[in-house]
CSV table of C-alpha atoms and ligand atoms in Angstrom, one decimal:
chain,number,residue,atom,x,y,z
A,1,MET,CA,270.0,-52.5,43.8
A,2,SER,CA,271.6,-52.7,47.3
A,3,GLY,CA,275.4,-52.2,47.7
A,4,ASP,CA,277.9,-52.0,50.5
A,5,VAL,CA,277.0,-51.3,54.1
A,6,ILE,CA,276.6,-47.5,54.5
A,7,LEU,CA,275.5,-47.4,58.1
A,8,ASP,CA,276.4,-50.0,60.7
A,9,VAL,CA,275.1,-49.9,64.3
A,10,ARG,CA,276.5,-52.4,66.8
A,11,GLU,CA,275.4,-53.1,70.4
A,12,LEU,CA,273.9,-49.7,70.9
A,13,GLU,CA,272.8,-49.0,74.5
A,14,VAL,CA,271.0,-45.9,75.6
A,15,SER,CA,269.5,-45.2,79.0
A,16,PHE,CA,267.8,-42.3,80.6
A,17,ASN,CA,267.4,-41.1,84.2
A,18,VAL,CA,263.8,-40.5,85.0
A,19,ARG,CA,261.9,-39.7,88.2
A,20,ARG,CA,258.8,-41.5,89.0
A,21,ALA,CA,256.8,-41.1,92.2
A,22,GLY,CA,259.7,-39.2,93.8
A,23,ARG,CA,262.2,-41.9,93.1
A,24,LYS,CA,265.0,-42.0,90.5
A,25,TYR,CA,265.0,-44.8,87.9
A,26,ARG,CA,267.2,-45.6,84.9
A,27,VAL,CA,265.2,-46.6,81.8
A,28,GLN,CA,267.1,-48.8,79.4
A,29,ALA,CA,265.6,-47.4,76.2
A,30,VAL,CA,267.9,-49.2,73.8
A,31,ASP,CA,269.6,-52.4,75.1
A,32,GLY,CA,272.2,-53.7,72.7
A,33,ALA,CA,270.5,-53.0,69.3
A,34,SER,CA,272.5,-53.9,66.2
A,35,LEU,CA,271.5,-53.3,62.6
A,36,SER,CA,273.1,-52.4,59.2
A,37,LEU,CA,271.8,-50.5,56.3
A,38,ALA,CA,273.1,-51.2,52.8
A,39,GLU,CA,273.6,-48.4,50.2
A,40,GLY,CA,270.4,-47.8,48.3
A,41,GLU,CA,268.1,-49.9,50.5
A,42,VAL,CA,265.2,-49.1,52.7
A,43,LEU,CA,265.4,-50.9,56.0
A,44,GLY,CA,262.2,-50.8,58.1
A,45,ILE,CA,262.4,-50.8,61.9
A,46,VAL,CA,259.2,-52.0,63.3
A,47,GLY,CA,258.1,-52.6,66.9
A,48,GLU,CA,255.5,-51.5,69.4
A,49,SER,CA,255.4,-48.0,70.9
A,50,GLY,CA,258.1,-47.6,73.6
A,51,CYS,CA,260.5,-50.3,72.3
A,52,GLY,CA,263.2,-47.7,71.5
A,53,LYS,CA,262.9,-47.0,67.7
A,54,THR,CA,263.0,-43.2,68.0
A,55,THR,CA,265.9,-43.4,70.5
A,56,VAL,CA,267.9,-45.5,67.9
A,57,GLY,CA,267.2,-42.9,65.3
A,58,ARG,CA,268.1,-39.9,67.5
A,59,SER,CA,271.3,-41.7,68.6
A,60,ILE,CA,272.4,-42.1,65.0
A,61,VAL,CA,271.9,-38.4,64.2
A,62,GLY,CA,273.6,-37.3,67.4
A,63,LEU,CA,270.6,-36.0,69.3
A,64,VAL,CA,271.0,-38.6,72.1
A,65,GLN,CA,274.3,-39.7,73.6
A,66,PRO,CA,274.5,-43.5,73.7
A,67,GLY,CA,276.0,-45.2,76.8
A,68,SER,CA,277.9,-47.6,74.6
A,69,GLY,CA,277.9,-49.1,71.1
A,70,THR,CA,279.2,-48.0,67.7
A,71,VAL,CA,277.6,-46.1,64.8
A,72,LYS,CA,279.7,-46.3,61.7
A,73,PHE,CA,278.9,-44.2,58.5
A,74,LYS,CA,280.8,-45.7,55.6
A,75,GLY,CA,283.1,-47.4,58.0
A,76,ALA,CA,283.9,-44.3,60.0
A,77,GLU,CA,282.9,-44.1,63.7
A,78,MET,CA,280.4,-41.2,64.4
A,79,ILE,CA,280.2,-41.5,68.1
A,80,GLY,CA,282.9,-39.3,69.6
A,81,ALA,CA,284.0,-37.9,66.2
A,82,ARG,CA,284.7,-34.2,66.0
A,83,GLY,CA,285.3,-31.2,63.7
A,84,THR,CA,285.1,-31.4,60.0
A,85,ASN,CA,284.7,-35.2,59.9
A,86,LEU,CA,281.7,-35.1,62.2
A,87,ARG,CA,280.0,-32.2,60.4
A,88,GLU,CA,280.4,-34.0,57.1
A,89,MET,CA,278.9,-37.2,58.5
A,90,ARG,CA,276.0,-35.2,60.2
A,91,LEU,CA,275.1,-33.6,56.8
A,92,ASN,CA,275.0,-37.1,55.3
A,93,VAL,CA,272.7,-38.7,57.8
A,94,ARG,CA,269.5,-36.7,58.5
A,95,MET,CA,266.2,-37.3,60.2
A,96,VAL,CA,262.6,-36.6,59.4
A,97,PHE,CA,260.7,-36.4,62.7
A,98,GLN,CA,257.3,-37.9,63.6
A,99,ASP,CA,255.6,-34.8,64.7
A,100,PRO,CA,255.6,-31.9,62.1
A,101,TYR,CA,254.0,-29.6,64.7
A,102,ALA,CA,256.7,-29.9,67.3
A,103,SER,CA,259.7,-30.2,65.0
A,104,LEU,CA,259.5,-26.8,63.3
A,105,ASN,CA,260.5,-23.6,65.2
A,106,PRO,CA,257.3,-21.4,65.2
A,107,ARG,CA,259.4,-18.2,65.1
A,108,ARG,CA,261.4,-19.1,62.0
A,109,THR,CA,260.3,-18.7,58.4
A,110,ILE,CA,260.0,-21.9,56.4
A,111,GLY,CA,262.9,-20.8,54.3
A,112,ASP,CA,265.2,-20.4,57.3
A,113,SER,CA,264.1,-23.8,58.7
A,114,VAL,CA,264.8,-25.5,55.3
A,115,ALA,CA,268.2,-23.8,55.1
A,116,GLU,CA,269.3,-24.5,58.7
A,117,ALA,CA,271.7,-27.4,58.1
A,118,GLY,CA,273.2,-25.6,55.1
A,119,ASP,CA,273.6,-22.4,57.2
A,120,ILE,CA,275.3,-24.2,60.1
A,121,SER,CA,277.8,-25.8,57.8
A,122,ALA,CA,278.5,-22.7,55.6
A,123,PHE,CA,277.2,-24.7,52.6
A,124,PHE,CA,275.8,-21.7,50.7
A,125,LYS,CA,278.3,-19.5,48.8
A,126,SER,CA,276.0,-16.5,48.5
A,127,ARG,CA,272.5,-15.2,49.4
A,128,ALA,CA,271.4,-15.9,45.9
A,129,GLU,CA,272.6,-19.5,45.9
A,130,ARG,CA,270.9,-20.0,49.3
A,131,SER,CA,267.5,-18.6,48.0
A,132,ALA,CA,267.8,-20.7,44.9
A,133,ALA,CA,268.5,-23.9,46.9
A,134,ILE,CA,265.5,-23.2,49.2
A,135,ALA,CA,263.2,-22.7,46.3
A,136,ALA,CA,264.4,-25.8,44.5
A,137,THR,CA,264.0,-27.9,47.7
A,138,LEU,CA,260.5,-26.6,48.4
A,139,THR,CA,259.6,-27.4,44.8
A,140,ALA,CA,261.1,-30.9,45.2
A,141,VAL,CA,258.8,-31.6,48.1
A,142,GLY,CA,255.7,-30.3,46.2
A,143,LEU,CA,255.5,-26.8,47.8
A,144,ASP,CA,255.5,-23.5,46.0
A,145,PRO,CA,258.7,-21.5,46.5
A,146,SER,CA,256.7,-18.7,48.0
A,147,PHE,CA,256.3,-20.8,51.1
A,148,ALA,CA,259.9,-19.8,52.0
A,149,ALA,CA,258.5,-16.5,53.5
A,150,ARG,CA,255.7,-18.1,55.5
A,151,TYR,CA,255.6,-19.4,59.1
A,152,PRO,CA,254.6,-22.9,60.4
A,153,TYR,CA,251.3,-21.7,61.8
A,154,GLU,CA,250.1,-20.9,58.3
A,155,LEU,CA,250.6,-24.5,57.2
A,156,SER,CA,248.6,-27.7,57.4
A,157,GLY,CA,250.0,-30.9,58.9
A,158,GLY,CA,250.8,-32.3,55.5
A,159,GLN,CA,252.5,-29.1,54.4
A,160,ARG,CA,254.5,-29.0,57.6
A,161,GLN,CA,255.8,-32.5,57.1
A,162,ARG,CA,256.8,-31.6,53.5
A,163,VAL,CA,258.9,-28.9,55.1
A,164,GLY,CA,260.2,-31.4,57.6
A,165,ILE,CA,261.3,-33.5,54.6
A,166,ALA,CA,262.8,-30.5,52.8
A,167,ARG,CA,264.9,-29.7,55.9
A,168,ALA,CA,266.3,-33.2,55.8
A,169,ILE,CA,267.4,-33.1,52.1
A,170,LEU,CA,269.2,-29.8,51.9
A,171,PRO,CA,272.1,-30.3,51.3
A,172,THR,CA,271.3,-33.8,49.8
A,173,PRO,CA,272.3,-36.5,52.3
A,174,SER,CA,273.2,-40.1,51.8
A,175,ILE,CA,270.9,-41.4,54.4
A,176,VAL,CA,267.5,-40.3,55.7
A,177,ILE,CA,266.1,-41.7,59.0
A,178,ALA,CA,262.3,-41.3,58.8
A,179,ASP,CA,260.7,-41.7,62.2
A,180,GLU,CA,257.1,-42.6,61.6
A,181,PRO,CA,256.9,-39.6,59.2
A,182,VAL,CA,253.2,-40.0,58.4
A,183,SER,CA,251.7,-41.4,61.6
A,184,ALA,CA,250.8,-37.9,62.9
A,185,LEU,CA,249.1,-36.9,59.7
A,186,ASP,CA,245.5,-37.1,58.5
A,187,VAL,CA,244.8,-40.4,56.8
A,188,SER,CA,243.9,-38.5,53.7
A,189,VAL,CA,247.4,-37.1,53.3
A,190,GLN,CA,249.5,-40.0,54.6
A,191,ALA,CA,249.7,-41.7,51.2
A,192,GLN,CA,250.7,-38.5,49.4
A,193,VAL,CA,253.6,-37.8,51.9
A,194,LEU,CA,254.7,-41.5,51.7
A,195,ASN,CA,254.7,-41.4,47.9
A,196,LEU,CA,256.8,-38.2,48.1
A,197,MET,CA,259.3,-39.8,50.3
A,198,MET,CA,259.6,-42.8,48.0
A,199,ASP,CA,259.9,-40.6,45.0
A,200,LEU,CA,262.7,-38.5,46.6
A,201,ARG,CA,264.5,-41.7,47.7
A,202,GLU,CA,264.7,-42.7,44.1
A,203,ARG,CA,265.6,-39.3,42.6
A,204,LEU,CA,268.2,-38.5,45.2
A,205,ARG,CA,269.4,-42.1,45.6
A,206,LEU,CA,268.9,-42.1,49.3
A,207,SER,CA,269.4,-45.0,51.6
A,208,MET,CA,266.7,-45.0,54.3
A,209,LEU,CA,265.9,-46.2,57.8
A,210,PHE,CA,262.1,-46.2,57.9
A,211,ILE,CA,260.7,-46.4,61.5
A,212,SER,CA,257.1,-47.5,62.0
A,213,HIS,CA,255.0,-49.3,64.5
A,214,ASP,CA,253.0,-50.6,61.5
A,215,LEU,CA,254.3,-53.7,59.7
A,216,GLY,CA,251.8,-53.1,56.9
A,217,VAL,CA,253.3,-49.7,56.0
A,218,ILE,CA,256.8,-51.2,56.3
A,219,GLY,CA,255.9,-54.0,54.0
A,220,GLN,CA,254.9,-51.5,51.2
A,221,ILE,CA,258.2,-49.6,51.2
A,222,SER,CA,261.1,-51.4,52.7
A,223,SER,CA,263.4,-54.1,51.1
A,224,ARG,CA,264.5,-55.4,54.5
A,225,VAL,CA,263.0,-55.3,58.0
A,226,ALA,CA,264.4,-55.2,61.5
A,227,VAL,CA,261.9,-56.1,64.2
A,228,MET,CA,262.6,-54.4,67.6
A,229,TYR,CA,261.4,-55.5,71.0
A,230,MET,CA,262.3,-53.8,74.2
A,231,GLY,CA,265.4,-52.2,73.0
A,232,ARG,CA,266.8,-55.1,71.0
A,233,ILE,CA,266.5,-56.3,67.4
A,234,VAL,CA,264.9,-59.8,67.6
A,235,GLU,CA,264.6,-60.6,63.9
A,236,GLN,CA,265.8,-59.2,60.6
A,237,ALA,CA,265.6,-60.3,57.0
A,238,GLY,CA,264.2,-59.4,53.6
A,239,THR,CA,260.7,-57.9,53.9
A,240,ARG,CA,259.0,-60.8,52.0
A,241,THR,CA,260.8,-63.4,54.1
A,242,VAL,CA,259.7,-61.7,57.3
A,243,LEU,CA,256.1,-61.2,56.2
A,244,ASP,CA,255.6,-64.6,54.5
A,245,HIS,CA,257.7,-66.7,57.0
A,246,PRO,CA,258.1,-64.9,60.3
A,247,LEU,CA,260.2,-67.1,62.7
A,248,HIS,CA,260.5,-65.1,65.9
A,249,PRO,CA,257.4,-65.6,68.0
A,250,TYR,CA,257.1,-61.8,68.4
A,251,THR,CA,257.4,-61.3,64.6
A,252,ARG,CA,254.7,-64.0,64.1
A,253,ALA,CA,252.4,-62.1,66.5
A,254,LEU,CA,253.0,-58.8,64.7
A,255,VAL,CA,252.4,-60.4,61.2
A,256,ALA,CA,249.3,-62.1,62.4
A,257,ALA,CA,248.0,-58.7,63.7
A,258,ILE,CA,248.3,-57.0,60.2
A,259,PRO,CA,244.7,-56.2,59.2
A,260,MET,CA,243.6,-58.4,56.4
A,261,PRO,CA,241.1,-57.2,53.8
A,262,ASP,CA,239.2,-60.4,54.2
A,263,PRO,CA,237.9,-60.7,57.8
A,264,SER,CA,237.7,-64.5,57.6
A,265,LYS,CA,241.5,-64.5,57.1
A,266,ARG,CA,242.1,-62.2,60.0
A,267,ILE,CA,244.1,-63.8,62.7
A,268,LEU,CA,244.7,-62.1,66.0
A,269,GLY,CA,248.2,-62.6,67.3
A,270,SER,CA,249.2,-63.0,70.9
A,271,ILE,CA,250.2,-59.4,70.6
A,272,GLU,CA,246.6,-58.6,71.2
A,273,THR,CA,246.6,-60.4,74.5
A,274,GLY,CA,249.8,-59.6,76.4
A,275,GLU,CA,251.0,-56.3,77.6
A,276,PRO,CA,254.6,-55.3,77.0
A,277,PRO,CA,256.6,-55.7,80.3
A,278,SER,CA,257.4,-52.5,82.1
A,279,GLN,CA,260.7,-50.7,81.3
A,280,PHE,CA,261.0,-50.3,85.1
A,281,ALA,CA,261.0,-54.1,85.7
A,282,ARG,CA,262.8,-55.7,82.8
A,283,PRO,CA,262.7,-59.5,82.7
A,284,ARG,CA,266.1,-61.1,83.3
A,285,GLY,CA,266.2,-63.3,80.2
A,286,CYS,CA,264.4,-62.8,76.9
A,287,ALA,CA,262.2,-59.7,77.3
A,288,TYR,CA,259.5,-61.3,75.2
A,289,ALA,CA,259.3,-64.5,77.4
A,290,PRO,CA,256.5,-63.3,79.6
A,291,ARG,CA,254.2,-63.0,76.5
A,292,CYS,CA,255.7,-65.8,74.5
A,293,PRO,CA,253.7,-69.0,73.8
A,294,MET,CA,257.0,-70.9,73.2
A,295,ALA,CA,258.9,-69.7,76.3
A,296,SER,CA,261.0,-72.3,78.1
A,297,ASP,CA,262.9,-72.1,81.4
A,298,ARG,CA,266.1,-71.0,79.6
A,299,CYS,CA,264.2,-68.0,78.1
A,300,LEU,CA,263.5,-66.7,81.6
A,301,ILE,CA,267.2,-66.4,82.5
A,302,ASP,CA,269.3,-66.2,79.3
A,303,ILE,CA,269.0,-63.3,76.8
A,304,PRO,CA,269.1,-64.8,73.3
A,305,GLU,CA,271.7,-63.1,71.0
A,306,LEU,CA,270.9,-62.1,67.4
A,307,ARG,CA,272.4,-64.8,65.2
A,308,PRO,CA,272.4,-65.6,61.5
A,309,ALA,CA,269.7,-68.1,60.6
A,310,GLY,CA,269.1,-69.5,57.1
A,311,THR,CA,269.1,-67.5,53.8
A,312,ASP,CA,268.3,-64.0,52.9
A,313,GLY,CA,270.6,-62.5,55.5
A,314,ARG,CA,268.1,-63.5,58.1
A,315,ALA,CA,269.1,-63.1,61.8
A,316,ILE,CA,267.1,-64.1,64.8
A,317,ALA,CA,267.3,-63.8,68.5
A,318,CYS,CA,265.3,-66.7,70.0
A,319,HIS,CA,266.3,-69.9,71.8
A,320,ASN,CA,263.4,-71.9,70.4
A,321,VAL,CA,263.4,-71.4,66.6
B,1,ADP,N1,264.3,-38.2,76.8
B,1,ADP,C1,263.9,-39.3,77.4
B,1,ADP,N2,263.9,-39.3,78.8
B,1,ADP,C2,263.4,-40.4,79.5
B,1,ADP,N3,262.9,-41.5,78.9
B,1,ADP,C3,262.9,-41.6,77.6
B,1,ADP,C4,263.4,-40.5,76.8
B,1,ADP,N4,263.2,-40.8,75.4
B,1,ADP,C5,262.7,-42.0,75.4
B,1,ADP,N5,262.5,-42.5,76.7
B,1,ADP,C6,262.0,-43.8,77.1
B,1,ADP,O1,262.7,-44.8,76.4
B,1,ADP,C7,261.9,-45.8,75.9
B,1,ADP,C8,261.9,-45.9,74.4
B,1,ADP,O2,261.3,-44.7,73.8
B,1,ADP,P1,261.3,-44.4,72.3
B,1,ADP,O3,262.7,-44.6,71.7
B,1,ADP,O4,260.6,-43.1,72.1
B,1,ADP,O5,260.4,-45.6,71.7
B,1,ADP,P2,259.5,-45.7,70.4
B,1,ADP,O6,260.0,-44.7,69.4
B,1,ADP,O7,259.8,-47.2,69.9
B,1,ADP,O8,258.1,-45.6,70.8
B,1,ADP,C9,260.5,-45.5,76.4
B,1,ADP,O9,260.3,-46.2,77.6
B,1,ADP,C10,260.5,-44.0,76.7
B,1,ADP,O10,259.6,-43.6,77.7
B,2,MG,MG1,258.9,-43.2,68.4
């Protein structure tokens, strides 16, 4: 089902200036992350809070300016692109945000929010075509077309996230980057919204980057997984390969921490014991070394590169496996 590479991210670096206790610091949010998405596939990006997942997504859709690296859509560079080319690419790569409360403008009707990307790009040929497209898109996400005239405050969290999804699929893109799209929702509606996304993915033939801190959710919906730790991808492979035979010590800890239905089979990974190192004091070598049961002297000074390992397109960044 998967085809050519549609999105290729290489050596992406993003840093932010922040002030803390009156001093200026530079936070390295993304530190050389590389990943590629094949046409028609769902690639999960998993990692703990703060590891840089959202920043990767925002960099790809142009909401954050990377310090260095490349982001190619169908072979064409997006960073630094301009004009018609860039507009075309932006329409083809869209994002669903984590927080459906913060991501909708409270003063705009749902219809105007859903039509925003189309409006900016002069996509609609007439008012009638615009209204019809809004109605069809609301229907596609399971909302009545009458929602077009309503405002965000009138909607539940689940309904708002359906609007967030509608905003990302009009006009229909090639790629959707879904940033923890259900983690801010009530547990009772999470499955419905997840099912909607998977249904749309199939109907609209979308390729998808699905960001989550939960390897269990990723396991249900993605064909491949990229595991992120402190701004870098440390392991990637097919989902079953990663879940059944994790190799990187960090991936092993994550997999061991997936809640098992049978408590006797539940293993607590080292992820339960160590704290992630501070972004303000990054280790010199492998960022995982301070928590890693396998760390050697080399790990403390030498950052392991992501390299191909074995079958299933597996790549891993570790000196010891
Ligand atoms: N706009 C910003 N300004 C300053 N620091 C930021 C900004 N966005 C993210 N960061 C920092 O970058 C790091 C990665 O954040 P983020 O990409 O949101 O991680 P994740 O989505 O994996 O939780 C964190 O340390 C976060 O505090
Ligand atoms: Mg995030």
